[in-house]
JSON list of C-alpha atoms in Angstrom, two decimals:
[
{"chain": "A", "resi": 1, "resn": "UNK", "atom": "CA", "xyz": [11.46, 39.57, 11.56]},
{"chain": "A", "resi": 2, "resn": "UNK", "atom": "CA", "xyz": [9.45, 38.40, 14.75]},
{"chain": "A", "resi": 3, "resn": "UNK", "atom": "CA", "xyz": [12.61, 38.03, 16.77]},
{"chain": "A", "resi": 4, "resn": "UNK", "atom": "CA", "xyz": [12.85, 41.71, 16.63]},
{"chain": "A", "resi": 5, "resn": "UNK", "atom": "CA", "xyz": [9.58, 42.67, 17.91]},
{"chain": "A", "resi": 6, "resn": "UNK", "atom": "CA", "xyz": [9.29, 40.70, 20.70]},
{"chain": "A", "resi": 7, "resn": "UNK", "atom": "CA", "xyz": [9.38, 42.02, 24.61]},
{"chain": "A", "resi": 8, "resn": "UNK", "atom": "CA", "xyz": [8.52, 41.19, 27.86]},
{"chain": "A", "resi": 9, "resn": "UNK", "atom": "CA", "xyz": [6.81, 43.37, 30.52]},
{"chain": "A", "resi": 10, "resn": "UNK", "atom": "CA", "xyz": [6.54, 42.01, 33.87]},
{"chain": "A", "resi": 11, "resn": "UNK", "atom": "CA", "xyz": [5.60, 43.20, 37.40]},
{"chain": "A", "resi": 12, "resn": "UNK", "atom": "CA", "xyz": [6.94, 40.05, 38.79]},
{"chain": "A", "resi": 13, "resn": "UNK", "atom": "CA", "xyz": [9.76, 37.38, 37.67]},
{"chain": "A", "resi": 14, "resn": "UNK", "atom": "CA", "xyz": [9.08, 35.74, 34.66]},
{"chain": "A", "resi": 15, "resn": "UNK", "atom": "CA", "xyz": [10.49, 32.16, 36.04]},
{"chain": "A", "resi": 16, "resn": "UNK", "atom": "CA", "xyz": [7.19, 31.01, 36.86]},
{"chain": "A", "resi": 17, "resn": "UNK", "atom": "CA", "xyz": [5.75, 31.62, 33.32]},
{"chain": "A", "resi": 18, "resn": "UNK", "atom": "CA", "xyz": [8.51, 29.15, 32.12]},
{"chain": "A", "resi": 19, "resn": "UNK", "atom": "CA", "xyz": [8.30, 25.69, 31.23]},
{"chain": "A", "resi": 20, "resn": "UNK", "atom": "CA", "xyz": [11.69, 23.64, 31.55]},
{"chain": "A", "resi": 21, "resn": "UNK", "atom": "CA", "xyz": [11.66, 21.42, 28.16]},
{"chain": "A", "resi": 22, "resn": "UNK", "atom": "CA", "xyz": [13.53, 19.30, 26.87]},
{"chain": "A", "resi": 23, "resn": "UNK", "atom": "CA", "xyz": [17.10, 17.34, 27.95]},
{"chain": "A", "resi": 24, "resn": "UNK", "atom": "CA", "xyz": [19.15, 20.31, 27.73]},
{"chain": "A", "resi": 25, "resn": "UNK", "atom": "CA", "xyz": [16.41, 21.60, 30.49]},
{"chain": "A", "resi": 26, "resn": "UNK", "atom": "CA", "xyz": [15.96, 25.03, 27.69]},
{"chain": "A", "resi": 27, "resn": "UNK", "atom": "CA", "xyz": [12.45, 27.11, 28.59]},
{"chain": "A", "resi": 28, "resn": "UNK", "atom": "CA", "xyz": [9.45, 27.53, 26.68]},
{"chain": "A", "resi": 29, "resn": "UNK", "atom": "CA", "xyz": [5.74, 28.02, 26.32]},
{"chain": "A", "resi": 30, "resn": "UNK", "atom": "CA", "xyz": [3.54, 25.36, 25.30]},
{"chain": "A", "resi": 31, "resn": "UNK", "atom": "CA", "xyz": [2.04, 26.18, 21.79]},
{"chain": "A", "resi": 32, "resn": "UNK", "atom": "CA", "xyz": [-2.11, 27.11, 21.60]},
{"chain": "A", "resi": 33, "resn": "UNK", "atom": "CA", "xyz": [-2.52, 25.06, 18.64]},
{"chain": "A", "resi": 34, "resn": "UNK", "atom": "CA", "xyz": [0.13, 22.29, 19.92]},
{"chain": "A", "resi": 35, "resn": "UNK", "atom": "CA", "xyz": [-1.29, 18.86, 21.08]},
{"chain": "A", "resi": 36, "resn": "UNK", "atom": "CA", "xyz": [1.79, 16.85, 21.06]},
{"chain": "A", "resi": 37, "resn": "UNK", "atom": "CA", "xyz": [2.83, 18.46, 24.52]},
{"chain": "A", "resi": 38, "resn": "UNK", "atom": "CA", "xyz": [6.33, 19.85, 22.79]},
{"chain": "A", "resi": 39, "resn": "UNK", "atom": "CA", "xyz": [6.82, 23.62, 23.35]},
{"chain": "A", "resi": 40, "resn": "UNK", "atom": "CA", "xyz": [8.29, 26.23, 21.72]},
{"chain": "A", "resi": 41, "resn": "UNK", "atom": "CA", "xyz": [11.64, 27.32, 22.93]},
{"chain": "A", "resi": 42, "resn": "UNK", "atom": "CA", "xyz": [11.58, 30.72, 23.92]},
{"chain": "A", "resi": 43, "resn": "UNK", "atom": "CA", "xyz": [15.37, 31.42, 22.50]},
{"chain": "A", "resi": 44, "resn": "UNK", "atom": "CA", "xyz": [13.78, 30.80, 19.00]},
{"chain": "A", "resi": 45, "resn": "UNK", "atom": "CA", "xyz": [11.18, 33.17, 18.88]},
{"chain": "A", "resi": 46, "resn": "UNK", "atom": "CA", "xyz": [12.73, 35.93, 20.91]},
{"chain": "A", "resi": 47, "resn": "UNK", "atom": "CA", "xyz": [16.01, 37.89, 20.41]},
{"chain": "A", "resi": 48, "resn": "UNK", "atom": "CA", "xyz": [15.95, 40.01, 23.54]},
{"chain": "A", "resi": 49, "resn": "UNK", "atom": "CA", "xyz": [13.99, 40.31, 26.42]},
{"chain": "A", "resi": 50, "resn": "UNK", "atom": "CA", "xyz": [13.99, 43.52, 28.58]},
{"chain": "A", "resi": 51, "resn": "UNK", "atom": "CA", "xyz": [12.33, 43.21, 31.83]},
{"chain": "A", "resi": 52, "resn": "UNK", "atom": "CA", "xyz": [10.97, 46.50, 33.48]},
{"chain": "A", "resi": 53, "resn": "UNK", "atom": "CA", "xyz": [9.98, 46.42, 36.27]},
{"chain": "A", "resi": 54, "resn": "UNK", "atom": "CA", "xyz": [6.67, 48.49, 37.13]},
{"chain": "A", "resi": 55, "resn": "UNK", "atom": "CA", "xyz": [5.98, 51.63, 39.49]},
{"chain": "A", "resi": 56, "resn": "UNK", "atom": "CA", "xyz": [3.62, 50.70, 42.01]},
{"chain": "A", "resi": 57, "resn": "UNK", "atom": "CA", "xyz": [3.99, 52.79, 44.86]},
{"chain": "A", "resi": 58, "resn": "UNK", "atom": "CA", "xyz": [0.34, 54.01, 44.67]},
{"chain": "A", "resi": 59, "resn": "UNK", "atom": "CA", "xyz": [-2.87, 52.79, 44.92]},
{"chain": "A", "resi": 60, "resn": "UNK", "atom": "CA", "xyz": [-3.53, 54.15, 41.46]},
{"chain": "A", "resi": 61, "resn": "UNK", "atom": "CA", "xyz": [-0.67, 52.30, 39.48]},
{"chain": "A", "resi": 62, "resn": "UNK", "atom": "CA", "xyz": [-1.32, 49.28, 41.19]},
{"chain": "A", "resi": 63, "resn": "UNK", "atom": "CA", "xyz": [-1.66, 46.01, 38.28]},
{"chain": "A", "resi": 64, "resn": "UNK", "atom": "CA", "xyz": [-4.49, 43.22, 38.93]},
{"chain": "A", "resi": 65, "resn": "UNK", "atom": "CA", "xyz": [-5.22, 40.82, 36.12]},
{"chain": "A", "resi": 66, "resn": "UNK", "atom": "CA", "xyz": [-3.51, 41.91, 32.63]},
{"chain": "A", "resi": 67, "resn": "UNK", "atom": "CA", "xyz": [-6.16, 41.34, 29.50]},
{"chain": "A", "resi": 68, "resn": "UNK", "atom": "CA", "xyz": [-3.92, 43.39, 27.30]},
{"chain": "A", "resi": 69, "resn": "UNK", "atom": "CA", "xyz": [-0.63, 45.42, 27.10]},
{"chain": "A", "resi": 70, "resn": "UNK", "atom": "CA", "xyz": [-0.01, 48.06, 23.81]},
{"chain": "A", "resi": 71, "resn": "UNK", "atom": "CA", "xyz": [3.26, 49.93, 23.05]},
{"chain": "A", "resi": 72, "resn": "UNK", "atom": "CA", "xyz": [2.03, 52.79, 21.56]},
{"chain": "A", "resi": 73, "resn": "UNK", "atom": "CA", "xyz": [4.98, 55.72, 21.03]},
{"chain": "A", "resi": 74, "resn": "UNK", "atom": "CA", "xyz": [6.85, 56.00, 24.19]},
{"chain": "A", "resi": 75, "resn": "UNK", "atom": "CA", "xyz": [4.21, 54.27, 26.39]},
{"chain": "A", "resi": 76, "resn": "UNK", "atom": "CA", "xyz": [3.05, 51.19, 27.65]},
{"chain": "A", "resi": 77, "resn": "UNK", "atom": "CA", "xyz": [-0.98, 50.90, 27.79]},
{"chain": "A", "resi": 78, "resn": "UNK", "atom": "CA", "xyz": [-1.59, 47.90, 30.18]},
{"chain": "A", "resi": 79, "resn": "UNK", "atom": "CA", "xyz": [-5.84, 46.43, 30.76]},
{"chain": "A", "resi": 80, "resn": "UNK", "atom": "CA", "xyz": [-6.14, 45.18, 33.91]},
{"chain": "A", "resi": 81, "resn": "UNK", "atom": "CA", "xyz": [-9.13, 44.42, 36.19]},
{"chain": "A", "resi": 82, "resn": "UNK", "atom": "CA", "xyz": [-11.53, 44.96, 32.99]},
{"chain": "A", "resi": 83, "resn": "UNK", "atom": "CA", "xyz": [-11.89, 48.22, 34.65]},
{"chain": "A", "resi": 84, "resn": "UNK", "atom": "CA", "xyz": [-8.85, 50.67, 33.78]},
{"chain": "A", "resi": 85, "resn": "UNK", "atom": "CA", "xyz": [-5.99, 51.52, 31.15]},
{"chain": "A", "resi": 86, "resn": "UNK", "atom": "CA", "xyz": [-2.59, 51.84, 33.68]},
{"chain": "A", "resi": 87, "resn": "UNK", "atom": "CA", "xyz": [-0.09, 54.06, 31.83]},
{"chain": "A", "resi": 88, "resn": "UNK", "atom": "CA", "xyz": [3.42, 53.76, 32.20]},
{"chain": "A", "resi": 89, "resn": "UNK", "atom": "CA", "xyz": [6.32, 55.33, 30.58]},
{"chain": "A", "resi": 90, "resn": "UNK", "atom": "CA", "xyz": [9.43, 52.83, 28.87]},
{"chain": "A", "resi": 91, "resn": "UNK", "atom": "CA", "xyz": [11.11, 53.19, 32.59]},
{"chain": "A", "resi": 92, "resn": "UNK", "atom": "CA", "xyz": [8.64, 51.51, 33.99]},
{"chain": "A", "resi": 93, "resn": "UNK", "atom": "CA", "xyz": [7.33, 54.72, 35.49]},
{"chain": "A", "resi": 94, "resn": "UNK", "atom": "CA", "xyz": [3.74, 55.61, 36.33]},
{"chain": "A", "resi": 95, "resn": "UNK", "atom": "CA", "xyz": [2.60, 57.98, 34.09]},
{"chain": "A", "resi": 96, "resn": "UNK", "atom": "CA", "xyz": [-1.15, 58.01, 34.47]},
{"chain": "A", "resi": 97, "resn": "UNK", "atom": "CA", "xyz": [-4.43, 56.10, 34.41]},
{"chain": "A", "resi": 98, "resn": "UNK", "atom": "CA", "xyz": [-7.29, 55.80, 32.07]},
{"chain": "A", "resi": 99, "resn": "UNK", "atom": "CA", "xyz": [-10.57, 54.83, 34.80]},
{"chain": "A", "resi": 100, "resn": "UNK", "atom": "CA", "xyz": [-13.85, 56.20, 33.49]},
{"chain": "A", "resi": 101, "resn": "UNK", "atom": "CA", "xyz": [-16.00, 53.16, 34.72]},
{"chain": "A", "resi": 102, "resn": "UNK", "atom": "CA", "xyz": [-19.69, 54.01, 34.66]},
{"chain": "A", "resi": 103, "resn": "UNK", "atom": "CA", "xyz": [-22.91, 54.04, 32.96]},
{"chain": "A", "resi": 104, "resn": "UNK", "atom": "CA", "xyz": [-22.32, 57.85, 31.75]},
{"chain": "A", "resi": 105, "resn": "UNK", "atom": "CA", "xyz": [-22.41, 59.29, 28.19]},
{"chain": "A", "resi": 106, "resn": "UNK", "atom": "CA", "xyz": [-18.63, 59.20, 28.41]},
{"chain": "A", "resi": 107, "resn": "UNK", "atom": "CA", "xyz": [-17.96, 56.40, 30.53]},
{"chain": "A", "resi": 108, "resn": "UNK", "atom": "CA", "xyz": [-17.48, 52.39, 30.10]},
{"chain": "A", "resi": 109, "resn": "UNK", "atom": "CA", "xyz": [-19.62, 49.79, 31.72]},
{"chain": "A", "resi": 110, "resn": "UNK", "atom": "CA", "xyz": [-17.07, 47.60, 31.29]},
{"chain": "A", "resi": 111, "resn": "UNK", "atom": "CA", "xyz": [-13.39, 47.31, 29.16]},
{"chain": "A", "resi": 112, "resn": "UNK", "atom": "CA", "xyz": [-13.80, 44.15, 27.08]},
{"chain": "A", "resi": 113, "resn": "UNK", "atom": "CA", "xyz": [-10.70, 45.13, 25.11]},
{"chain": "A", "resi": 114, "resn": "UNK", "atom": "CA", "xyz": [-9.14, 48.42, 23.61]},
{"chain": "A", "resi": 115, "resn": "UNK", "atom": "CA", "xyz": [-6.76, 49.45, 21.05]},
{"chain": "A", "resi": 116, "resn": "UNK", "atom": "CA", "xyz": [-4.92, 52.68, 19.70]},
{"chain": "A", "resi": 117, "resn": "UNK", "atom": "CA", "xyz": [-4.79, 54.18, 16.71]},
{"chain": "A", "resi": 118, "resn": "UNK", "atom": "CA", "xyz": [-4.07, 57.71, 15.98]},
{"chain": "A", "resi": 119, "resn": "UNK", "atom": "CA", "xyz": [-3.50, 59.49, 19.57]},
{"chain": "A", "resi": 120, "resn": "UNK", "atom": "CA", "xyz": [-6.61, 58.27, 20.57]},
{"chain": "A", "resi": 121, "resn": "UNK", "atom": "CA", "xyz": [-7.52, 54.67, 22.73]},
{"chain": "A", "resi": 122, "resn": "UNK", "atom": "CA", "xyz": [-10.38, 53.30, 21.41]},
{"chain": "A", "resi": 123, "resn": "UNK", "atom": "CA", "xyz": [-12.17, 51.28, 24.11]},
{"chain": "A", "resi": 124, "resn": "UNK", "atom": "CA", "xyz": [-15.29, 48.86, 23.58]},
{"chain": "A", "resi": 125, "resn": "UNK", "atom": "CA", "xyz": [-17.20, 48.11, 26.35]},
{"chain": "A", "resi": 126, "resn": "UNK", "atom": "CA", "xyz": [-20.80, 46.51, 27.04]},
{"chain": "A", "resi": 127, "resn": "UNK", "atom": "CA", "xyz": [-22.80, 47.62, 23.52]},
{"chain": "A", "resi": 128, "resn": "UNK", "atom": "CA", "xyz": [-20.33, 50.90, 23.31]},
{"chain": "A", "resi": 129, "resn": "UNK", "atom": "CA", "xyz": [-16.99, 52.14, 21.73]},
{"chain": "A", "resi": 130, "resn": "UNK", "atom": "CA", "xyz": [-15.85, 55.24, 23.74]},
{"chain": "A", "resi": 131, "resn": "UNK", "atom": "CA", "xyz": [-12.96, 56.91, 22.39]},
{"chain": "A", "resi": 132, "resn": "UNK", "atom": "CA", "xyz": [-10.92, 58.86, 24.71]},
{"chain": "A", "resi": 133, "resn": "UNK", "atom": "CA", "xyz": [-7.33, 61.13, 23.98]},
{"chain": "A", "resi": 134, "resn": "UNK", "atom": "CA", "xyz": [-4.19, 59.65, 25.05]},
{"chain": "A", "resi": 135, "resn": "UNK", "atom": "CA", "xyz": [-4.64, 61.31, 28.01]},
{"chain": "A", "resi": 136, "resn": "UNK", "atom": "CA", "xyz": [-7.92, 60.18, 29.16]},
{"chain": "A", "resi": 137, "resn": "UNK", "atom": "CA", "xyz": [-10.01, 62.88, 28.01]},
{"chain": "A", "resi": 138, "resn": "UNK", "atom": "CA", "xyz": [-13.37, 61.88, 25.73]},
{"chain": "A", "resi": 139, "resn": "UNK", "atom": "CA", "xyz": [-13.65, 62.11, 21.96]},
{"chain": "A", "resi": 140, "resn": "UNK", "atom": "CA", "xyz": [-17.13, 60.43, 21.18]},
{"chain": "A", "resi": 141, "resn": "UNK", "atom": "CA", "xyz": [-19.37, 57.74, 21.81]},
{"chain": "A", "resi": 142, "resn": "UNK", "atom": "CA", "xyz": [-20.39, 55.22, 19.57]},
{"chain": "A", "resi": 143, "resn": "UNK", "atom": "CA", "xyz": [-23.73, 52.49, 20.62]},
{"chain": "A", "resi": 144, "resn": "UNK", "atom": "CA", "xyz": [-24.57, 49.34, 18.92]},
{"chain": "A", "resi": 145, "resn": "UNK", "atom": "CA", "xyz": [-26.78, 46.82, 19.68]},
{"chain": "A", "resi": 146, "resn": "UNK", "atom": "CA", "xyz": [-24.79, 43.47, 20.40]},
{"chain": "A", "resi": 147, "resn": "UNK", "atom": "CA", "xyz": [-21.80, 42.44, 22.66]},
{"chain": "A", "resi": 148, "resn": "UNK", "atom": "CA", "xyz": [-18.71, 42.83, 21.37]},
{"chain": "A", "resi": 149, "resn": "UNK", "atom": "CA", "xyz": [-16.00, 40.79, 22.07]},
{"chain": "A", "resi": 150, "resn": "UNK", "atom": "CA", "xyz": [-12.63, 42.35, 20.65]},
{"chain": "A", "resi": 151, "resn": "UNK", "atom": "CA", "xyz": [-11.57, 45.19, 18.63]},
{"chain": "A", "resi": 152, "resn": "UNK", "atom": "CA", "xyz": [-8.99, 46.71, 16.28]},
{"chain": "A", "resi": 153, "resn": "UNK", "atom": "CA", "xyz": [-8.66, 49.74, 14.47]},
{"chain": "A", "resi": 154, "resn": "UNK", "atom": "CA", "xyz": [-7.81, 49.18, 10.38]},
{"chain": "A", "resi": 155, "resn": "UNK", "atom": "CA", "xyz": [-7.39, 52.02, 8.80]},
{"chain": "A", "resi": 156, "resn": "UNK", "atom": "CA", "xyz": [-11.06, 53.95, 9.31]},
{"chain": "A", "resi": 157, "resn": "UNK", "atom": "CA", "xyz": [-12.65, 51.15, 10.61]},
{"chain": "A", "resi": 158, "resn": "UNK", "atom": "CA", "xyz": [-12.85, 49.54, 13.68]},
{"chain": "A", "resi": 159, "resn": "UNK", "atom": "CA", "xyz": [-12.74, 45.55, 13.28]},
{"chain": "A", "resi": 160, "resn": "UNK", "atom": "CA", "xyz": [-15.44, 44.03, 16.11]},
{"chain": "A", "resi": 161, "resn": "UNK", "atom": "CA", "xyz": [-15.68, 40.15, 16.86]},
{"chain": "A", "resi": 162, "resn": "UNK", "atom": "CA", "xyz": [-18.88, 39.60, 19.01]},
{"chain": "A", "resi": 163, "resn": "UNK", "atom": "CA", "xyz": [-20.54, 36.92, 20.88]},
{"chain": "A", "resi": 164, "resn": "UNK", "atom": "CA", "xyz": [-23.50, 36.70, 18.31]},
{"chain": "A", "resi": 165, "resn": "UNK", "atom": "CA", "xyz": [-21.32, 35.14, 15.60]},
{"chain": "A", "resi": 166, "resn": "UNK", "atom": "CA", "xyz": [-17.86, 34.08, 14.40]},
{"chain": "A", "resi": 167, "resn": "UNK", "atom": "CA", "xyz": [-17.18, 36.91, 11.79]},
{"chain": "A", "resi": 168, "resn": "UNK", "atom": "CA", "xyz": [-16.24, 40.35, 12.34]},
{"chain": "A", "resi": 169, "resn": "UNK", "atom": "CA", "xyz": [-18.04, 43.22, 12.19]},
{"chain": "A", "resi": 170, "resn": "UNK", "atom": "CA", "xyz": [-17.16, 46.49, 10.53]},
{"chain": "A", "resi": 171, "resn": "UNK", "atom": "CA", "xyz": [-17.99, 49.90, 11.70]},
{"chain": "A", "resi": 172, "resn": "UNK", "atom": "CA", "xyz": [-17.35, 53.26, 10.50]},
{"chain": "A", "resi": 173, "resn": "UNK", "atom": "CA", "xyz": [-14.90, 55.51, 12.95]},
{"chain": "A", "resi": 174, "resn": "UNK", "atom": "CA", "xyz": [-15.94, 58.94, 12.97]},
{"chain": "A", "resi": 175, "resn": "UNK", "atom": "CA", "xyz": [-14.37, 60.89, 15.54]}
]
């Protein structure tokens, strides 16, 4: 059931994301696919929402611009910048930080997306898939020659959409 698997993560209030709708003045988000301007109220496709409030009392657990936010086991793996991986516990507590930005063997020119399968965080960055452990420390490597765009891991594959063309691209994980 979708109601169930909903949540809401937020490092500020969430009042400002919300769109008063409707006569009964109920909150919602406007649909992607929706041109009618109606919006989906947020009671029907959410059951509970838990807001935690993030640690960020240093420099290094500070949150910029969120591209993506996994719950993987008993963390929360948040993008932000395109630069880093921010790690933070269920609490809301800092846990650690995944910031290998570079040009290096094991580092990321950039972090157009990531996703984690498997203890490990699978990142794809300009013409690269590094894998690192859970931790932060590096698995492998993997080149290719075009931009990718997104990825996900199915099964022993990672799943690539890039800017050259619509479909997705398979390749082989081997870590």
């Amino acid at each position: 059931d979708r109601r169930q698997r909903q949540m809401c993560i937020r490092d500020s209030p969430c009042s400002a994301d919300l769109l008063p709708i409707g006569p009964d003045r109920s909150y919602g988000h406007p649909r992607d696919d929706d041109t009618t301007g109606i919006t989906e109220v947020l009671s029907d496709i959410i059951d509970t929402c838990k807001f935690i409030p993030l640690e960020t009392a240093s420099d290094k657990s500070l949150v910029g611009h969120i591209s993506k936010i996994l719950k993987y086991k008993d963390k929360f793996y948040i993008a932000t910048d395109n630069k880093r991986i921010l790690v933070f516990n269920t609490d809301g507590s800092f846990s650690h930080r995944i910031d290998r930005l570079g040009r290096g063997p094991q580092e990321y020119a950039d972090l157009a997306d990531f996703d984690i399968a498997d203890d490990r965080i699978i990142v794809l960055s300009h013409h690269k898939i590094v894998v690192y452990t859970l931790d932060g420390a590096h698995v492998s490597s993997t080149p290719f020659d075009f931009n990718g765009l997104n990825i996900k891991v199915v099964g022993d594959n990672y799943l690539l959409r890039s800017n050259k063309a619509v479909s997705y691209t398979h390749l082989r994980a081997h870590e």
